[in-house]
Amino acid sequence: MADYDAVVIGAGLGGISTASLLAKNGMKTLILEQSDIIGGCCSTFESQGYRFDVGASIVEILHPMEKFFQLMGKKREDYIELLPCDPIYSFITEDGRRFSYPTDIDETTRVIESIAPEDVEGWKRFCSLGLEMIDEMMDAMMTSPLNTVGEALAMVVKTPRVMRYLPLLARRHQSVVRSYYRNPVILSSVAFQSYFAGAPPELGSGIFGFIALSEHLGIYYPRGGMISIPEGMLRAGREHGLEVRTGCKVERIILDGRRARGVVLEDGTEITSEVVVSNVNAKVAYLKMVGPENLPPWALKAIDSYRLSMPCPMIYVGLDEKPDLEAHHTVVSGSIEVMNRVWNLYYTKGVIPRTAMSLICWPTEADPSLAPEGHHILNFLCNAPAPYAPLGDNWDRLKDWYKEEAVRELERFVMPGVRDHIDYLEVSTPLDFERRLLSPQGSIYGLFSDLTSLALFRPHARSRVIKGLYLAGSSTHLGGGVPTTIASGIITSGYILKDRG
Amino acid sequence: MERKLRRLLKAGALAGLVALYFSLDESTRRYLAHIGKQVPYLPYRYFI
Ligand SMILES: Cc1cc2nc3c(=O)[nH]c(=O)nc-3n(C[C@H](O)[C@H](O)[C@H](O)COP(=O)(O)OP(=O)(O)OC[C@H]3O[C@@H](n4cnc5c(N)ncnc54)[C@H](O)[C@@H]3O)c2cc1C
């Protein structure tokens, strides 16, 4: 008799979502988390009276989260309080031009009209196709499995209109947005989101071009910091007997031939279970926890072939005054060409970019309780993405230089004189991310996401190599993101429950 | 004769493809090169 029905490795959103749904369906489930804090990339830590978010800074597309709570038989509002953030972001161009996009679509039309009247018609076409697609595809594409040809066909039969949107998947992010807009400023304000999916506009799938529209359905910040999302979900799971152990690193998956039978912890403790769910990077799960010696050559070739997603250093700033910002998010970005150059000339060559490309988040605008009275927090990604192994150097040595660069970037584009009000300054480099979350090379979205590593070609939620092994989180279908990884847990738990009859 | 013609056609098609590739803008070429490198792995990825 196994110790548990299911053991879940990692308390990221995908792990918590899967585990809670299994517990709700009567399975004795345990989550093992190596860190002392839950939530993985969607978490919050405390330092000198400030509560900083580790990575994720907002949630949009609430459908998977609402569906999770619905499947748990609970009300989301009883577990997570979401604060709407409007405007969505304030945009700053390389030459210092500033404007904000409000949530309201009509108001956004007026903003676009004031910058580029020639693009209003494109924006209306973008909204017309995009809103219809989001409405029709939410369930079909987000919370339904899409790992096999059979599942893809089932999706088409159930929602035939999906065929209309499939070409977007095969097109590139930049070609999709260019088919709607001409003005370079508007184009860059709808193209930088390709990096939210971890790829430059020339490589990312065109379907992500519509992130710039889905944001208009509302972006939210959870009261108490981003950790409130995994905490709320976990609380719902615990009410059904879900157990969690933090500070427990899983070393290996116990195998009986090609069947998973449990896990071995770092201290040698064995925990047996019928089902093992990995919420860690799929490369780590297969290459370290299962081990190459237990994989057939074709599977080894498959898992080896995936590229890791990009790393991004994150800067945590505490201020002793209110920053002069207009929105929860401030984006500094150059043109589409600059975004591609950051990837081709810097990131892939091991060079830290020196071009304007930052995302500044101001969480205390929504929730002042995150900082001491009168103080504020900025979490920001500076000149992102940056390579894991900077040429001829090492992130531990570059840390102080990078902090200085970040402050300079803030002063140059966003808040002149901010230096005098910095009360706390820390950076989490790709190496720090790797140490904190054991995410290989500090990758922030699991695996790279392009046409060849999405849906049918991303590691399957139900392993086809190791029986009893399931995967959830950013390495699986839909990739990185708060809503997508919650959705992955819905899909993965669905497989497990189906397999148990 | 027929074999020669077939070879000639093949060489022509290949030259056409190469010419087409070089007529594309640099960004599209980078994209195609990137996808081209990934395609051979798709059959393996599908089964993992
Ligand atoms: C800097 C940054 C900014 C982001 N911004 C946003 C945003 O604004 N909005 C958005 O929607 N998404 C954002 N994301 C993406 C989103 O946060 C992630 O995709 C999502 O939270 C990942 O969830 P996951 O289920 O894949 O698990 P992860 O968050 O990857 O968690 C995996 C967990 O497994 C644990 N673990 C690893 N190895 C072991 C082991 N051996 N034993 C036990 N436990 C282990 C880790 O400690 C971790 O807790 C951001 C991500 C980052 C990093």
XYZ file of C-alpha atoms and ligand atoms in Angstrom:
602
model
C 0.000 0.000 0.000
C 1.527 3.330 -1.084
C 1.948 6.216 1.394
C -0.092 8.567 -0.810
C -2.387 8.361 -3.817
C -0.474 11.253 -5.352
C 2.754 13.099 -4.633
C 3.290 16.466 -6.311
C 6.837 17.798 -6.721
C 6.784 21.586 -6.380
C 4.281 24.053 -4.942
C 4.115 26.316 -7.982
C 0.703 27.241 -9.373
C 0.550 24.148 -11.613
C 1.403 21.860 -8.683
C -1.062 23.468 -6.271
C -3.828 23.533 -8.864
C -3.357 19.826 -9.696
C -2.948 18.737 -6.057
C -5.979 20.656 -4.765
C -8.234 19.199 -7.444
C -6.975 15.678 -6.696
C -7.607 16.194 -2.964
C -11.079 17.523 -3.702
C -11.744 14.298 -5.609
C -10.809 12.162 -2.647
C -7.165 11.386 -3.391
C -4.710 11.427 -0.496
C -2.284 14.014 -1.877
C 1.008 15.494 -0.707
C 2.943 18.436 -2.153
C 6.697 18.538 -1.610
C 8.280 21.962 -2.010
C 12.035 22.516 -1.729
C 11.730 26.181 -0.769
C 10.418 27.472 2.546
C 7.811 29.507 0.682
C 5.149 28.212 -1.679
C 4.187 29.683 -5.056
C 7.440 29.378 -7.043
C 7.534 32.247 -9.556
C 4.201 33.543 -8.245
C 5.272 34.281 -4.711
C 6.179 37.070 -2.301
C 9.050 37.401 0.179
C 9.654 39.804 3.016
C 12.776 41.882 3.558
C 13.270 44.901 5.853
C 9.541 45.527 6.164
C 8.862 45.344 2.417
C 6.984 42.503 0.737
C 8.401 41.953 -2.745
C 6.978 39.682 -5.431
C 9.484 37.079 -6.591
C 8.455 37.188 -10.254
C 4.879 37.495 -11.488
C 3.400 40.936 -10.947
C -0.181 40.725 -12.207
C -2.821 38.258 -13.251
C -5.029 38.617 -16.291
C -7.485 36.224 -17.981
C -9.269 35.107 -14.836
C -11.126 32.230 -16.491
C -8.771 29.400 -15.327
C -8.688 30.713 -11.751
C -12.480 31.028 -11.617
C -12.815 27.568 -13.147
C -10.400 26.141 -10.559
C -12.517 27.464 -7.694
C -15.694 26.344 -9.412
C -14.269 22.793 -9.693
C -13.268 23.003 -6.030
C -16.880 23.905 -5.223
C -15.813 27.247 -3.736
C -16.053 30.938 -4.450
C -12.830 32.630 -5.541
C -13.719 35.821 -3.637
C -13.643 33.872 -0.351
C -10.014 32.912 -0.968
C -8.354 35.606 -3.099
C -9.171 39.293 -3.242
C -8.282 40.716 -6.635
C -7.727 44.459 -7.013
C -8.297 45.792 -10.540
C -5.424 47.823 -12.004
C -6.419 50.569 -14.385
C -4.723 51.909 -16.554
C -3.208 48.648 -17.760
C 0.158 50.262 -18.271
C 1.905 53.461 -18.918
C 4.123 53.202 -21.988
C 7.388 55.112 -22.401
C 9.152 55.099 -25.756
C 12.900 55.191 -26.195
C 12.672 58.883 -27.069
C 10.739 59.670 -23.908
C 7.155 59.817 -25.213
C 4.573 58.707 -22.607
C 0.988 57.528 -22.787
C -1.280 55.134 -20.897
C -3.662 52.444 -22.049
C -6.848 52.317 -19.965
C -8.801 49.082 -19.590
C -11.850 50.508 -21.321
C -11.766 49.750 -25.046
C -13.484 52.985 -26.142
C -11.103 55.082 -24.065
C -8.199 53.152 -25.598
C -9.558 53.994 -29.044
C -9.275 57.665 -28.103
C -5.676 57.167 -26.911
C -4.743 55.473 -30.183
C -6.522 58.194 -32.144
C -4.451 60.863 -30.409
C -1.197 59.111 -31.314
C -1.948 57.477 -34.665
C -5.376 58.191 -36.204
C -4.405 55.896 -39.093
C -4.377 52.917 -36.704
C -7.859 53.320 -35.229
C -9.402 51.168 -37.931
C -6.757 48.460 -37.290
C -7.432 48.596 -33.539
C -11.164 48.104 -34.196
C -10.454 45.087 -36.431
C -8.049 43.755 -33.792
C -10.763 44.071 -31.114
C -13.455 42.578 -33.300
C -11.499 39.384 -34.088
C -9.733 39.195 -30.734
C -12.749 39.612 -28.462
C -14.675 37.007 -30.418
C -11.711 34.632 -30.250
C -11.155 35.127 -26.520
C -14.843 34.580 -25.866
C -15.141 31.452 -27.987
C -11.790 29.873 -27.266
C -11.355 30.366 -23.543
C -12.577 26.919 -22.544
C -11.609 25.100 -25.736
C -8.018 26.291 -25.725
C -7.187 27.091 -22.126
C -8.581 24.407 -19.886
C -8.972 21.504 -22.319
C -6.148 19.063 -23.035
C -4.272 19.515 -26.300
C -1.541 16.897 -26.209
C -2.532 14.555 -29.004
C -3.939 14.649 -32.525
C -7.110 13.029 -31.120
C -7.535 15.847 -28.595
C -6.892 18.448 -31.278
C -9.576 16.862 -33.468
C -11.967 16.681 -30.518
C -11.423 20.390 -29.972
C -12.199 21.148 -33.614
C -15.349 19.002 -33.533
C -16.534 20.606 -30.294
C -15.634 24.161 -31.321
C -15.385 24.244 -35.132
C -14.687 27.975 -35.133
C -11.259 27.237 -33.704
C -10.185 26.609 -37.330
C -10.606 30.311 -37.931
C -7.984 31.160 -35.355
C -5.461 28.374 -35.993
C -3.557 30.341 -38.671
C -2.697 32.853 -35.920
C -0.802 30.118 -34.127
C 1.377 29.522 -37.182
C 2.018 33.193 -37.897
C 4.579 35.271 -36.078
C 3.762 37.779 -33.361
C 5.227 40.641 -35.387
C 3.362 39.750 -38.583
C 0.050 39.538 -36.740
C 0.402 42.954 -35.099
C 1.761 44.473 -38.325
C -1.381 43.368 -40.127
C -3.374 45.680 -37.831
C -1.109 48.643 -37.134
C 1.361 50.846 -38.991
C 2.499 53.454 -36.485
C 5.832 52.358 -34.919
C 4.863 53.592 -31.439
C 1.565 51.703 -31.461
C 3.334 48.678 -32.919
C 5.874 48.543 -30.131
C 3.109 48.929 -27.524
C 1.438 45.746 -28.826
C 4.581 43.778 -29.681
C 6.576 43.740 -26.443
C 4.028 41.270 -25.026
C 5.721 38.547 -27.097
C 8.320 38.576 -24.317
C 5.513 37.700 -21.863
C 5.512 34.398 -23.733
C 9.308 34.328 -23.617
C 10.204 35.029 -27.251
C 11.019 38.072 -29.392
C 8.302 39.279 -31.803
C 10.057 37.624 -34.756
C 9.972 34.150 -33.175
C 6.879 34.180 -30.953
C 3.581 32.732 -32.125
C 1.020 35.186 -33.506
C -1.650 33.971 -31.103
C 0.217 35.835 -28.345
C -0.312 39.036 -30.333
C -3.723 39.104 -28.692
C -2.281 39.438 -25.169
C -2.393 43.162 -25.964
C -6.158 42.800 -26.144
C -6.807 40.268 -23.378
C -5.295 42.841 -20.988
C -8.333 45.000 -21.701
C -10.544 42.384 -20.050
C -8.833 43.515 -16.876
C -5.541 43.037 -15.082
C -5.539 42.377 -11.353
C -3.249 42.408 -8.377
C -4.086 40.182 -5.393
C -4.278 41.901 -2.010
C -1.306 40.794 0.087
C 1.009 40.242 -2.891
C 1.177 37.626 -5.622
C 1.628 34.854 -3.037
C -2.033 35.364 -2.116
C -2.960 33.444 -5.281
C -1.151 30.159 -4.457
C -2.019 30.625 -0.770
C -5.733 30.987 -1.542
C -5.685 27.965 -3.834
C -3.774 25.923 -1.283
C -6.218 26.846 1.470
C -9.032 25.517 -0.704
C -7.058 22.285 -1.221
C -6.221 21.929 2.471
C -9.925 21.988 3.278
C -10.044 18.685 1.411
C -7.109 17.161 3.259
C -4.275 18.259 0.968
C -0.903 18.108 2.752
C 2.147 20.280 2.027
C 5.710 19.964 3.209
C 8.032 22.885 2.546
C 11.834 22.688 2.743
C 11.639 19.207 1.144
C 13.720 18.766 -1.961
C 12.885 15.814 -4.195
C 15.987 14.178 -5.603
C 14.631 11.307 -7.677
C 11.476 9.613 -8.850
C 11.240 5.983 -7.741
C 10.806 3.738 -10.751
C 9.669 0.200 -11.181
C 10.695 -0.397 -14.788
C 8.988 2.442 -16.622
C 6.441 3.082 -13.883
C 6.655 5.832 -11.265
C 6.156 4.564 -7.718
C 7.017 7.605 -5.595
C 9.902 9.926 -4.817
C 13.175 10.028 -2.894
C 13.970 13.194 -0.949
C 17.384 14.827 -0.618
C 17.843 13.232 2.829
C 17.132 9.771 1.412
C 13.539 9.458 2.703
C 11.328 7.500 0.339
C 7.673 8.417 -0.140
C 5.640 6.008 -2.216
C 2.591 6.910 -4.270
C 0.448 5.657 -7.125
C 0.816 8.886 -9.024
C 3.743 11.311 -9.247
C 3.131 14.819 -10.565
C 6.087 16.986 -11.527
C 5.631 20.748 -11.321
C 9.330 21.333 -11.959
C 10.966 22.052 -15.294
C 10.309 19.072 -17.614
C 14.010 18.810 -18.463
C 14.824 18.415 -14.772
C 11.982 15.932 -14.255
C 13.101 13.661 -17.082
C 16.863 14.147 -17.110
C 17.544 14.367 -13.359
C 14.597 12.848 -11.494
C 13.818 9.993 -13.901
C 17.363 9.822 -15.269
C 18.579 9.426 -18.860
C 19.365 5.763 -18.213
C 15.645 5.111 -17.738
C 14.545 6.801 -20.941
C 14.390 5.244 -24.406
C 16.746 6.961 -26.900
C 13.919 8.733 -28.760
C 12.580 10.211 -25.503
C 16.042 11.394 -24.559
C 16.342 13.038 -27.966
C 12.966 14.739 -27.479
C 13.633 16.141 -24.029
C 17.194 17.141 -24.921
C 15.900 19.079 -27.901
C 13.867 21.588 -25.887
C 15.455 24.945 -25.259
C 14.999 26.495 -21.836
C 12.999 29.675 -21.663
C 14.854 32.929 -21.128
C 16.048 34.145 -17.721
C 15.382 37.707 -16.520
C 17.089 39.512 -13.678
C 14.566 41.104 -11.345
C 15.219 44.285 -9.356
C 13.493 44.917 -6.032
C 13.351 48.552 -4.928
C 12.001 50.089 -1.710
C 11.310 53.845 -1.892
C 10.788 56.332 0.912
C 8.256 58.316 -1.123
C 5.450 57.812 -3.627
C 6.873 57.330 -7.132
C 5.711 59.633 -9.893
C 4.092 56.880 -11.965
C 0.709 56.617 -13.630
C -0.024 52.905 -13.587
C 0.613 49.572 -11.884
C 2.881 48.731 -14.829
C 5.207 51.065 -16.692
C 6.781 49.713 -19.867
C 9.867 51.204 -21.465
C 10.460 49.865 -24.931
C 11.959 50.554 -28.328
C 10.683 49.429 -31.714
C 10.017 45.861 -32.850
C 13.479 45.915 -34.444
C 15.023 46.843 -31.091
C 13.110 44.012 -29.387
C 14.452 41.531 -31.941
C 17.945 42.967 -31.668
C 17.922 42.475 -27.894
C 17.416 38.779 -28.606
C 19.723 38.310 -31.586
C 22.629 40.584 -30.819
C 22.676 40.424 -27.054
C 20.783 37.611 -25.375
C 21.749 34.723 -27.693
C 25.347 35.970 -27.830
C 25.723 36.016 -24.052
C 25.760 39.807 -23.782
C 23.681 41.756 -21.259
C 21.468 44.136 -23.273
C 22.008 47.874 -22.872
C 18.877 48.920 -24.764
C 15.771 50.363 -23.203
C 13.440 47.484 -22.449
C 12.019 47.366 -18.967
C 8.834 46.492 -17.161
C 8.349 48.380 -13.915
C 5.712 47.226 -11.498
C 4.360 49.393 -8.674
C 2.407 46.993 -6.426
C 1.949 49.466 -3.552
C -0.280 51.514 -5.828
C -2.851 48.713 -5.496
C -1.929 47.509 -2.012
C -0.056 50.039 0.188
C 0.164 47.501 3.035
C 3.082 45.796 1.252
C 5.512 48.519 2.381
C 6.070 50.423 5.643
C 3.809 53.468 6.022
C 4.584 56.148 3.407
C 7.006 53.855 1.557
C 6.564 52.187 -1.817
C 7.793 49.213 -3.793
C 8.955 48.860 -7.368
C 9.693 45.398 -8.780
C 11.199 45.569 -12.174
C 12.693 43.669 -15.026
C 15.503 45.765 -16.424
C 16.830 45.479 -19.978
C 15.298 42.037 -20.172
C 15.977 39.290 -21.151
C 19.572 38.742 -20.098
C 21.755 35.676 -20.642
C 22.318 33.091 -17.911
C 26.053 33.040 -18.588
C 27.258 36.547 -19.517
C 30.314 36.302 -21.761
C 33.519 36.150 -19.797
C 31.804 37.008 -16.528
C 29.508 35.732 -13.833
C 26.302 37.166 -12.362
C 27.627 37.094 -8.804
C 30.399 39.477 -9.858
C 28.050 41.607 -11.970
C 25.417 42.108 -9.301
C 26.473 45.535 -8.066
C 27.139 46.819 -11.569
C 23.697 45.611 -12.631
C 21.974 47.347 -9.703
C 23.646 50.590 -10.738
C 22.523 50.072 -14.351
C 18.974 49.518 -13.155
C 18.941 52.719 -11.104
C 20.388 54.605 -14.074
C 17.652 53.182 -16.320
C 14.993 54.229 -13.818
C 16.427 57.753 -13.627
C 16.838 58.072 -17.374
C 13.397 56.972 -18.460
C 11.041 56.955 -15.550
C 11.892 58.968 -12.463
C 14.765 61.444 -12.465
C 16.234 61.773 -8.987
C 14.858 58.443 -7.763
C 18.324 57.509 -6.441
C 17.896 59.839 -3.437
C 14.752 57.995 -2.362
C 15.970 54.415 -2.588
C 15.704 52.783 0.807
C 16.188 49.181 -0.350
C 17.780 47.771 -3.497
C 18.294 44.130 -4.350
C 18.568 42.117 -7.512
C 17.690 38.529 -8.249
C 19.997 37.467 -11.073
C 19.409 34.380 -13.229
C 21.796 32.554 -10.879
C 19.733 33.637 -7.869
C 16.555 32.425 -9.576
C 18.224 29.096 -10.192
C 19.262 28.858 -6.537
C 15.919 30.034 -5.143
C 13.569 27.968 -7.340
C 15.951 25.352 -8.787
C 14.784 26.506 -12.201
C 17.584 25.479 -14.586
C 19.580 28.482 -15.806
C 17.024 30.727 -14.105
C 14.527 30.117 -16.906
C 11.347 32.000 -16.083
C 8.758 30.204 -18.237
C 10.044 26.618 -18.161
C 10.712 25.852 -21.808
C 11.030 28.166 -24.789
C 7.654 28.696 -26.485
C 7.403 28.820 -30.238
C 5.334 27.025 -32.851
C 7.482 23.899 -32.493
C 7.172 23.636 -28.727
C 3.519 24.426 -28.118
C 0.443 22.218 -27.649
C 1.091 18.790 -29.234
C 4.828 19.394 -29.209
C 5.245 20.480 -25.578
C 5.930 17.755 -22.972
C 2.640 15.975 -22.365
C 0.775 16.418 -19.125
C 0.410 12.622 -18.969
C 3.858 11.206 -19.635
C 3.919 8.755 -22.509
C 7.268 7.375 -21.374
C 6.835 6.809 -17.640
C 3.525 5.391 -16.498
C 2.076 7.095 -13.445
C 4.102 10.280 -14.095
C 2.216 13.483 -14.887
C 3.476 16.987 -15.522
C 1.969 20.378 -14.713
C 3.147 23.971 -14.904
C 4.975 26.094 -17.416
C 6.789 23.209 -19.145
C 3.455 21.814 -20.296
C 0.800 22.966 -22.751
C 0.057 26.697 -22.697
C 3.429 27.478 -21.167
C 4.338 30.083 -18.555
C 1.952 32.528 -16.935
C -0.329 32.649 -13.923
C -3.572 31.750 -15.746
C -1.912 29.192 -18.006
C -0.232 27.256 -15.204
C -3.449 27.201 -13.144
C -5.121 25.874 -16.316
C -2.407 23.224 -16.659
C -3.350 21.902 -13.213
C -6.980 21.588 -14.319
C -5.862 19.601 -17.378
C -3.394 17.390 -15.486
C -5.791 16.548 -12.659
C -8.388 15.723 -15.338
C -6.037 13.115 -16.838
C -5.235 11.584 -13.464
C -8.867 11.327 -12.404
C -9.796 9.844 -15.773
C -6.981 7.272 -15.556
C -8.132 6.208 -12.085
C -11.638 5.725 -13.446
C 17.855 11.563 -70.995
C 14.854 11.403 -68.674
C 17.179 10.999 -65.683
C 19.180 14.026 -66.759
C 16.000 16.065 -67.050
C 14.851 15.010 -63.617
C 18.214 15.992 -62.124
C 18.052 19.316 -63.907
C 14.566 19.942 -62.527
C 15.695 19.060 -59.033
C 18.695 21.383 -59.287
C 16.422 24.114 -60.650
C 13.958 23.687 -57.772
C 16.782 23.783 -55.242
C 18.267 26.903 -56.839
C 14.778 28.460 -56.796
C 14.395 27.725 -53.103
C 17.817 29.165 -52.325
C 17.003 32.286 -54.378
C 13.646 32.593 -52.601
C 15.339 32.243 -49.213
C 17.810 35.013 -50.012
C 15.065 37.290 -51.328
C 13.403 37.212 -47.891
C 14.122 39.863 -45.285
C 16.653 39.021 -42.608
C 14.088 38.572 -39.864
C 12.096 35.994 -41.856
C 15.313 34.185 -42.731
C 16.232 33.995 -39.050
C 12.762 32.670 -38.293
C 12.915 29.998 -40.985
C 16.404 28.963 -39.873
C 15.162 28.709 -36.286
C 12.092 26.649 -37.208
C 14.146 24.533 -39.617
C 16.427 23.504 -36.749
C 13.458 22.472 -34.586
C 11.410 20.571 -37.157
C 13.476 17.344 -37.094
C 12.629 16.967 -33.395
C 8.861 17.264 -33.786
C 8.173 13.532 -34.191
C 10.088 12.853 -30.956
C 8.454 15.746 -29.110
C 5.011 14.555 -30.038
C 5.527 11.308 -28.112
C 7.171 12.582 -24.922
C 10.288 37.330 -13.295
C 8.955 36.726 -13.673
C 7.879 37.550 -13.982
C 6.643 36.999 -14.338
N 5.572 37.818 -14.550
C 4.338 37.288 -14.763
C 3.174 38.094 -14.755
O 3.230 39.298 -14.485
N 1.976 37.519 -15.030
C 1.871 36.179 -15.298
O 0.761 35.709 -15.581
N 2.958 35.374 -15.235
C 4.181 35.881 -14.953
N 5.270 35.077 -14.825
C 5.115 33.639 -15.079
C 4.453 32.875 -13.957
O 4.787 33.416 -12.715
C 4.933 31.427 -14.009
O 4.818 30.915 -15.319
C 4.165 30.513 -13.094
O 4.013 31.068 -11.808
C 4.935 29.188 -13.043
O 4.187 28.229 -12.360
P 4.625 26.711 -12.385
O 3.430 25.917 -12.027
O 5.293 26.377 -13.666
O 5.644 26.528 -11.187
P 6.954 27.315 -10.718
O 6.602 28.685 -10.326
O 8.051 27.100 -11.682
O 7.260 26.513 -9.381
C 7.906 25.283 -9.334
C 8.135 24.960 -7.875
O 8.866 23.732 -7.793
C 9.793 23.861 -6.731
N 10.869 22.870 -6.962
C 11.834 22.911 -7.909
N 12.623 21.828 -7.805
C 12.147 21.088 -6.765
C 12.557 19.868 -6.169
N 13.618 19.194 -6.606
N 11.852 19.407 -5.108
C 10.761 20.096 -4.631
N 10.346 21.269 -5.160
C 11.027 21.746 -6.218
C 10.275 25.289 -6.822
O 10.846 25.733 -5.634
C 8.971 26.014 -7.148
O 8.294 26.430 -5.997
C 6.507 35.595 -14.424
C 7.578 34.761 -14.097
C 8.786 35.309 -13.688
C 9.893 34.402 -13.246
